[in-house]
XYZ file of C-alpha atoms in Angstrom:
137
model
C -13.449 -15.887 4.918
C -11.222 -13.671 2.813
C -12.256 -10.069 2.304
C -13.355 -9.178 -1.233
C -11.660 -6.516 -3.346
C -14.929 -4.541 -3.289
C -14.865 -4.548 0.533
C -11.217 -3.464 0.491
C -11.956 -0.666 -1.994
C -14.706 0.471 0.405
C -12.132 0.604 3.234
C -10.024 2.848 0.997
C -12.896 5.193 0.192
C -14.140 5.531 3.785
C -10.960 5.604 5.889
C -8.317 7.555 3.982
C -7.640 11.251 3.567
C -8.757 12.937 0.331
C -5.157 13.396 -0.852
C -4.563 9.620 -0.526
C -7.752 8.975 -2.498
C -6.413 11.345 -5.178
C -3.672 8.765 -5.860
C -6.361 6.590 -7.480
C -5.287 3.376 -5.728
C -7.375 0.268 -6.391
C -7.213 -3.168 -4.824
C -6.141 -5.847 -7.305
C -6.002 -8.971 -5.125
C -6.200 -10.006 -1.492
C -5.074 -12.977 0.538
C -5.144 -13.921 4.179
C -1.812 -12.170 4.766
C -1.416 -9.867 1.778
C -2.831 -7.221 -0.514
C -1.878 -6.044 -3.985
C -2.872 -2.515 -4.967
C -2.472 -0.646 -8.248
C -1.220 2.922 -8.389
C -2.201 4.277 -11.816
C 0.326 6.368 -13.711
C -0.382 10.095 -13.590
C 1.659 13.015 -14.850
C 0.481 14.819 -11.683
C 2.524 12.369 -9.607
C 5.672 12.638 -11.709
C 8.650 14.674 -10.653
C 11.266 16.418 -12.743
C 12.636 13.889 -15.221
C 9.327 12.032 -15.529
C 9.687 9.475 -12.735
C 6.885 8.770 -10.307
C 7.520 10.674 -7.078
C 8.867 8.874 -4.047
C 6.190 10.464 -1.873
C 3.454 8.820 -3.956
C 5.215 5.458 -3.777
C 5.663 5.707 -0.004
C 2.010 6.641 0.499
C 0.982 3.689 -1.689
C 3.142 1.286 0.359
C 1.682 2.647 3.591
C -1.865 2.284 2.274
C -1.265 -1.251 0.986
C -0.159 -2.263 4.477
C -3.436 -1.022 5.968
C -5.383 -3.058 3.420
C -3.270 -6.178 4.088
C -3.832 -5.853 7.855
C -7.555 -5.296 7.268
C -7.745 -8.391 5.053
C -5.947 -10.484 7.671
C -8.254 -9.275 10.458
C -11.431 -9.563 8.385
C -12.164 -5.841 8.392
C -10.792 -2.396 9.111
C -9.715 -1.416 12.616
C -8.016 1.830 13.596
C -4.232 1.607 13.193
C -1.306 3.926 12.773
C 2.101 3.798 11.154
C 4.930 3.303 13.634
C 7.782 2.972 11.139
C 8.319 2.843 7.396
C 11.623 2.423 5.614
C 11.728 2.627 1.833
C 14.564 1.888 -0.575
C 14.158 3.129 -4.136
C 15.798 1.037 -6.842
C 14.647 2.466 -10.169
C 12.320 5.125 -11.503
C 8.900 4.269 -12.883
C 7.973 6.331 -15.930
C 4.715 6.116 -17.835
C 3.463 2.917 -16.162
C 1.202 1.877 -13.312
C 2.807 0.481 -10.176
C 1.761 -2.734 -8.437
C 2.194 -2.586 -4.678
C 2.347 -5.938 -2.899
C 2.183 -5.846 0.911
C 2.834 -9.149 2.684
C 2.417 -9.404 6.448
C 5.412 -10.998 8.116
C 3.867 -10.869 11.590
C 0.414 -9.946 12.801
C -0.067 -9.665 16.533
C -2.886 -8.276 18.645
C -1.312 -4.812 18.820
C 1.423 -4.731 16.160
C 1.712 -5.668 12.487
C 4.832 -5.966 10.338
C 4.929 -6.089 6.538
C 7.309 -6.235 3.599
C 6.172 -4.256 0.574
C 7.402 -4.443 -3.013
C 6.556 -1.838 -5.621
C 6.951 -2.937 -9.245
C 6.470 -1.423 -12.687
C 3.200 -3.019 -13.869
C 4.386 -3.151 -17.499
C 7.925 -4.496 -17.185
C 7.647 -6.140 -13.777
C 10.880 -4.385 -12.740
C 11.250 -3.767 -9.035
C 11.033 -0.030 -8.329
C 11.189 0.022 -4.526
C 10.977 -2.030 -1.349
C 9.482 -0.934 1.942
C 9.315 -2.317 5.441
C 6.392 -1.144 7.550
C 5.353 -1.456 11.182
C 1.870 -0.599 12.415
C 0.283 -0.228 15.820
C -3.236 -1.653 15.893
C -5.412 0.642 17.981
C -8.748 -1.155 17.885
């Protein structure tokens, strides 16, 4: 049975640090091997020049991976980031970002995902990330 977005939002609210919660991430959709989150636009997250900060985008990609792993496993288990590599392709200004994390491999102790971050208005690709997680529980 696929996890609901309400269950995934609960995982966000219970298991993440307050500064991650301050990003305002919400779960848009879930699948057996994926999660799509929305990062709402905020002037607080913009850097000089008006583009959304890379730190916010990287945190959103990291968080989306946790939700995708949780959806695939049917619930949250302790896990930690082993590696994340992010390539930025264009700035996002004045628009929400959709973060799509797709698991490429889910093992008993390790998970791998490809993450795309896109401007929610134009659909333009803003960044790509590759993440690796160690599953602790």
